[in-house]
Structure formats: C-alpha cells, structure tokens
Amino acid sequence: VPKESLESHPINGLKPGTTPVQRLVQMRRIARSFSFGMQVDQSVKENELRLLPQPIARVTDGSESVNDSAVFAFVSSSGTDPEVFVLIESQKVGAEFVWTYAVARFTTRELSQTSADGTTKRIAAADYSKWSGAKIETLYYYRDNTFIQVGD
C-alpha cells in the first residue's frame, strides 16, 4: 500500500487492552464495525465485501509508538482476493495508547465504506489506464518504519 494513501483516524471510546489476546479481540470487533461495497461493473454492485476472520498480518511486539497492529482484508464473494485492507493499530498519543485505523484500497473499482459511526464514504474508481505496462517504482509500506522496495 503506498504510504501516501494511508490516512490514520482515531477510534474514540475504546482503550486498547493490556494483553495481546485482549487487543486481538478488540481489533476484530473494530474490523467488523466496517462494511464495504464494490461496484463490479456498470450494472452489478456487490453490496457487502466479506471480512476474513483472521488478520493477514499482525505485529504484537511493535515499537514504542505502536504496541500492536493488524491488517484485516475484505474480499469479494467470488473468492478470497482482497479488495480493501484495514490497518488497525494501538498507537501512543501523549502518554496513552489509543486505537487508530487506516483504509487502503486494493482494487481499481469504485468502493463505498460505512464506518461504525454510520458515516458513509464513496471511494471513486481509480483510473489506472496510464499505468498499463508501467513498472511500479514506489516504496510500499506496512507501517512508517518498515517498507518493501517494489521493482528492480
């Protein structure tokens, strides 16, 4: 996921648990509070993408600023190909840890996002026609301090 596309948002009203097991239960609850729809083509809309039950990545021994994080995937009903990722982290803000989330698309199709508070957001379809055959040379990030170089 390109770093510049990740925008972290706080989750109010829920303090991170003290153990990794407690935090995983909380992260799953947070992930289930999201719903995503996807416009498959002009006439077909998939109203709800399915949340995979296990995070696809998790770090429990994080840094001083992030002590737990997980990436959850939402997939199409036609398989297990991820369409949306939600990164949920227990980040240190001031003297306390708080939950934050960031949403990253993994599709070029139009998406709709509904959050736990009921707000709905439309994520426009991406125009990737200019990328056709192009080599990706952007650094891709999981968190601010780790990256994977893509390309030669």
PDB file of C-alpha atoms in Angstrom:
ATOM      1  CA  VAL A   1       0.000   0.000   0.000  1.00  0.00           C
ATOM      2  CA  PRO A   2       1.542   3.323  -0.944  1.00  0.00           C
ATOM      3  CA  LYS A   3       2.357   5.238   2.248  1.00  0.00           C
ATOM      4  CA  GLU A   4       0.758   8.448   0.997  1.00  0.00           C
ATOM      5  CA  SER A   5      -2.615   6.695   0.638  1.00  0.00           C
ATOM      6  CA  LEU A   6      -2.803   5.715   4.320  1.00  0.00           C
ATOM      7  CA  GLU A   7      -4.571   8.269   6.458  1.00  0.00           C
ATOM      8  CA  SER A   8      -4.817   7.294  10.135  1.00  0.00           C
ATOM      9  CA  HIS A   9      -8.030   8.039  12.022  1.00  0.00           C
ATOM     10  CA  PRO A  10      -8.585   7.739  15.786  1.00  0.00           C
ATOM     11  CA  ILE A  11     -11.195   5.382  17.213  1.00  0.00           C
ATOM     12  CA  ASN A  12     -12.831   7.060  20.182  1.00  0.00           C
ATOM     13  CA  GLY A  13     -14.256   5.388  23.253  1.00  0.00           C
ATOM     14  CA  LEU A  14     -12.211   2.179  23.332  1.00  0.00           C
ATOM     15  CA  LYS A  15      -8.935   1.893  25.232  1.00  0.00           C
ATOM     16  CA  PRO A  16      -6.549  -0.838  23.998  1.00  0.00           C
ATOM     17  CA  GLY A  17      -6.396  -3.940  26.200  1.00  0.00           C
ATOM     18  CA  THR A  18      -3.354  -4.785  28.274  1.00  0.00           C
ATOM     19  CA  THR A  19      -2.605  -8.172  26.666  1.00  0.00           C
ATOM     20  CA  PRO A  20      -2.167  -9.220  23.014  1.00  0.00           C
ATOM     21  CA  VAL A  21      -5.185 -11.555  23.307  1.00  0.00           C
ATOM     22  CA  GLN A  22      -7.430  -8.744  24.574  1.00  0.00           C
ATOM     23  CA  ARG A  23      -6.198  -6.425  21.837  1.00  0.00           C
ATOM     24  CA  LEU A  24      -6.830  -9.028  19.102  1.00  0.00           C
ATOM     25  CA  VAL A  25     -10.434  -9.407  20.297  1.00  0.00           C
ATOM     26  CA  GLN A  26     -10.794  -5.611  20.181  1.00  0.00           C
ATOM     27  CA  MET A  27      -9.182  -5.350  16.725  1.00  0.00           C
ATOM     28  CA  ARG A  28     -11.576  -7.982  15.356  1.00  0.00           C
ATOM     29  CA  ARG A  29     -14.526  -6.067  16.819  1.00  0.00           C
ATOM     30  CA  ILE A  30     -13.245  -2.841  15.257  1.00  0.00           C
ATOM     31  CA  ALA A  31     -12.742  -4.552  11.865  1.00  0.00           C
ATOM     32  CA  ARG A  32     -16.312  -5.953  11.990  1.00  0.00           C
ATOM     33  CA  SER A  33     -17.636  -2.422  12.552  1.00  0.00           C
ATOM     34  CA  PHE A  34     -16.718  -1.533   8.937  1.00  0.00           C
ATOM     35  CA  SER A  35     -18.604  -2.520   5.832  1.00  0.00           C
ATOM     36  CA  PHE A  36     -17.573  -2.066   2.216  1.00  0.00           C
ATOM     37  CA  GLY A  37     -19.430  -2.353  -1.068  1.00  0.00           C
ATOM     38  CA  MET A  38     -17.889  -2.517  -4.541  1.00  0.00           C
ATOM     39  CA  GLN A  39     -19.147  -1.529  -7.989  1.00  0.00           C
ATOM     40  CA  VAL A  40     -18.239  -4.564 -10.095  1.00  0.00           C
ATOM     41  CA  ASP A  41     -19.361  -3.068 -13.425  1.00  0.00           C
ATOM     42  CA  GLN A  42     -21.988  -0.625 -14.728  1.00  0.00           C
ATOM     43  CA  SER A  43     -24.908  -2.861 -13.758  1.00  0.00           C
ATOM     44  CA  VAL A  44     -23.563  -5.009 -10.900  1.00  0.00           C
ATOM     45  CA  LYS A  45     -22.819  -3.802  -7.396  1.00  0.00           C
ATOM     46  CA  GLU A  46     -21.635  -6.094  -4.629  1.00  0.00           C
ATOM     47  CA  ASN A  47     -23.298  -4.628  -1.561  1.00  0.00           C
ATOM     48  CA  GLU A  48     -21.063  -6.161   1.059  1.00  0.00           C
ATOM     49  CA  LEU A  49     -17.494  -7.395   0.898  1.00  0.00           C
ATOM     50  CA  ARG A  50     -16.680 -10.206   3.330  1.00  0.00           C
ATOM     51  CA  LEU A  51     -14.224  -9.725   6.203  1.00  0.00           C
ATOM     52  CA  LEU A  52     -11.687 -12.534   6.506  1.00  0.00           C
ATOM     53  CA  PRO A  53     -11.825 -13.861  10.103  1.00  0.00           C
ATOM     54  CA  GLN A  54      -8.071 -13.725  10.733  1.00  0.00           C
ATOM     55  CA  PRO A  55      -5.807 -10.714  10.200  1.00  0.00           C
ATOM     56  CA  ILE A  56      -3.469 -11.284   7.258  1.00  0.00           C
ATOM     57  CA  ALA A  57      -0.594  -9.665   9.180  1.00  0.00           C
ATOM     58  CA  ARG A  58      -0.061  -8.855  12.840  1.00  0.00           C
ATOM     59  CA  VAL A  59       2.741  -7.328  14.909  1.00  0.00           C
ATOM     60  CA  THR A  60       2.409  -7.629  18.701  1.00  0.00           C
ATOM     61  CA  ASP A  61       5.904  -6.558  19.692  1.00  0.00           C
ATOM     62  CA  GLY A  62       5.871  -3.213  17.975  1.00  0.00           C
ATOM     63  CA  SER A  63       7.802  -0.058  18.682  1.00  0.00           C
ATOM     64  CA  GLU A  64       7.467   2.476  21.469  1.00  0.00           C
ATOM     65  CA  SER A  65       4.860   4.327  19.396  1.00  0.00           C
ATOM     66  CA  VAL A  66       2.828   1.285  18.186  1.00  0.00           C
ATOM     67  CA  ASN A  67       2.474  -1.689  20.524  1.00  0.00           C
ATOM     68  CA  ASP A  68       0.058  -3.806  18.456  1.00  0.00           C
ATOM     69  CA  SER A  69      -1.228  -3.740  14.901  1.00  0.00           C
ATOM     70  CA  ALA A  70      -3.067  -5.936  12.438  1.00  0.00           C
ATOM     71  CA  VAL A  71      -4.137  -5.788   8.804  1.00  0.00           C
ATOM     72  CA  PHE A  72      -7.604  -7.126   8.005  1.00  0.00           C
ATOM     73  CA  ALA A  73      -8.795  -7.928   4.489  1.00  0.00           C
ATOM     74  CA  PHE A  74     -12.245  -7.530   2.958  1.00  0.00           C
ATOM     75  CA  VAL A  75     -12.832  -9.822  -0.014  1.00  0.00           C
ATOM     76  CA  SER A  76     -15.345 -10.284  -2.803  1.00  0.00           C
ATOM     77  CA  SER A  77     -17.967 -13.006  -2.514  1.00  0.00           C
ATOM     78  CA  SER A  78     -16.411 -14.610  -5.600  1.00  0.00           C
ATOM     79  CA  GLY A  79     -13.238 -15.629  -3.752  1.00  0.00           C
ATOM     80  CA  THR A  80     -10.534 -14.530  -1.351  1.00  0.00           C
ATOM     81  CA  ASP A  81      -8.852 -11.843  -3.428  1.00  0.00           C
ATOM     82  CA  PRO A  82      -8.562  -8.790  -1.120  1.00  0.00           C
ATOM     83  CA  GLU A  83     -10.315  -5.642  -2.333  1.00  0.00           C
ATOM     84  CA  VAL A  84      -9.802  -3.492   0.799  1.00  0.00           C
ATOM     85  CA  PHE A  85      -7.329  -3.583   3.689  1.00  0.00           C
ATOM     86  CA  VAL A  86      -7.957  -2.033   7.099  1.00  0.00           C
ATOM     87  CA  LEU A  87      -4.899  -1.394   9.260  1.00  0.00           C
ATOM     88  CA  ILE A  88      -5.790  -1.199  12.963  1.00  0.00           C
ATOM     89  CA  GLU A  89      -3.089  -0.040  15.377  1.00  0.00           C
ATOM     90  CA  SER A  90      -2.690   0.702  19.053  1.00  0.00           C
ATOM     91  CA  GLN A  91      -0.675   3.937  18.782  1.00  0.00           C
ATOM     92  CA  LYS A  92       0.813   6.036  21.533  1.00  0.00           C
ATOM     93  CA  VAL A  93      -0.669   9.531  21.666  1.00  0.00           C
ATOM     94  CA  GLY A  94       0.785  11.547  24.508  1.00  0.00           C
ATOM     95  CA  ALA A  95       1.139   9.178  27.465  1.00  0.00           C
ATOM     96  CA  GLU A  96      -1.596   6.710  26.416  1.00  0.00           C
ATOM     97  CA  PHE A  97      -2.196   4.169  23.699  1.00  0.00           C
ATOM     98  CA  VAL A  98      -5.287   4.676  21.525  1.00  0.00           C
ATOM     99  CA  TRP A  99      -6.810   2.731  18.641  1.00  0.00           C
ATOM    100  CA  THR A 100      -6.418   4.103  15.120  1.00  0.00           C
ATOM    101  CA  TYR A 101      -7.376   2.763  11.715  1.00  0.00           C
ATOM    102  CA  ALA A 102      -6.425   3.373   8.096  1.00  0.00           C
ATOM    103  CA  VAL A 103      -8.192   2.074   4.996  1.00  0.00           C
ATOM    104  CA  ALA A 104      -6.331   1.092   1.823  1.00  0.00           C
ATOM    105  CA  ARG A 105      -7.972   0.014  -1.417  1.00  0.00           C
ATOM    106  CA  PHE A 106      -6.567  -2.959  -3.325  1.00  0.00           C
ATOM    107  CA  THR A 107      -8.840  -2.595  -6.338  1.00  0.00           C
ATOM    108  CA  THR A 108      -9.409  -0.049  -9.060  1.00  0.00           C
ATOM    109  CA  ARG A 109     -13.199  -0.369  -8.754  1.00  0.00           C
ATOM    110  CA  GLU A 110     -15.456   2.145  -7.024  1.00  0.00           C
ATOM    111  CA  LEU A 111     -15.988   1.372  -3.334  1.00  0.00           C
ATOM    112  CA  SER A 112     -18.365   2.502  -0.628  1.00  0.00           C
ATOM    113  CA  GLN A 113     -17.289   2.465   3.008  1.00  0.00           C
ATOM    114  CA  THR A 114     -19.541   2.583   6.059  1.00  0.00           C
ATOM    115  CA  SER A 115     -17.885   3.084   9.442  1.00  0.00           C
ATOM    116  CA  ALA A 116     -19.136   2.105  12.896  1.00  0.00           C
ATOM    117  CA  ASP A 117     -20.463   5.613  13.491  1.00  0.00           C
ATOM    118  CA  GLY A 118     -22.686   5.285  10.412  1.00  0.00           C
ATOM    119  CA  THR A 119     -20.743   7.644   8.154  1.00  0.00           C
ATOM    120  CA  THR A 120     -20.606   6.548   4.539  1.00  0.00           C
ATOM    121  CA  LYS A 121     -17.806   7.429   2.172  1.00  0.00           C
ATOM    122  CA  ARG A 122     -17.589   6.893  -1.583  1.00  0.00           C
ATOM    123  CA  ILE A 123     -14.154   5.966  -2.907  1.00  0.00           C
ATOM    124  CA  ALA A 124     -14.078   6.723  -6.634  1.00  0.00           C
ATOM    125  CA  ALA A 125     -12.834   4.195  -9.162  1.00  0.00           C
ATOM    126  CA  ALA A 126      -9.124   4.560  -9.876  1.00  0.00           C
ATOM    127  CA  ASP A 127      -8.004   5.398 -13.398  1.00  0.00           C
ATOM    128  CA  TYR A 128      -5.138   3.034 -13.981  1.00  0.00           C
ATOM    129  CA  SER A 129      -5.068   3.283 -17.781  1.00  0.00           C
ATOM    130  CA  LYS A 130      -1.894   5.386 -17.606  1.00  0.00           C
ATOM    131  CA  TRP A 131      -0.201   2.625 -15.588  1.00  0.00           C
ATOM    132  CA  SER A 132      -0.725  -0.089 -18.184  1.00  0.00           C
ATOM    133  CA  GLY A 133       2.603  -1.816 -18.720  1.00  0.00           C
ATOM    134  CA  ALA A 134       4.366   0.643 -16.421  1.00  0.00           C
ATOM    135  CA  LYS A 135       6.812  -0.573 -13.811  1.00  0.00           C
ATOM    136  CA  ILE A 136       5.876   0.202 -10.187  1.00  0.00           C
ATOM    137  CA  GLU A 137       8.795   2.013  -8.560  1.00  0.00           C
ATOM    138  CA  THR A 138       7.101   3.351  -5.422  1.00  0.00           C
ATOM    139  CA  LEU A 139       8.092   2.331  -1.910  1.00  0.00           C
ATOM    140  CA  TYR A 140       5.276   0.330  -0.333  1.00  0.00           C
ATOM    141  CA  TYR A 141       4.767   0.493   3.428  1.00  0.00           C
ATOM    142  CA  TYR A 142       3.191  -1.618   6.138  1.00  0.00           C
ATOM    143  CA  ARG A 143       3.987   0.911   8.869  1.00  0.00           C
ATOM    144  CA  ASP A 144       6.048   4.114   8.886  1.00  0.00           C
ATOM    145  CA  ASN A 145       9.287   2.385   9.893  1.00  0.00           C
ATOM    146  CA  THR A 146       9.175  -0.646   7.586  1.00  0.00           C
ATOM    147  CA  PHE A 147       8.993  -0.882   3.809  1.00  0.00           C
ATOM    148  CA  ILE A 148       9.406  -3.238   0.907  1.00  0.00           C
ATOM    149  CA  GLN A 149      11.044  -1.970  -2.261  1.00  0.00           C
ATOM    150  CA  VAL A 150       8.992  -2.909  -5.303  1.00  0.00           C
ATOM    151  CA  GLY A 151      10.727  -3.182  -8.663  1.00  0.00           C
ATOM    152  CA  ASP A 152      14.307  -3.961  -9.718  1.00  0.00           C
TER     153      ASP A 152
END
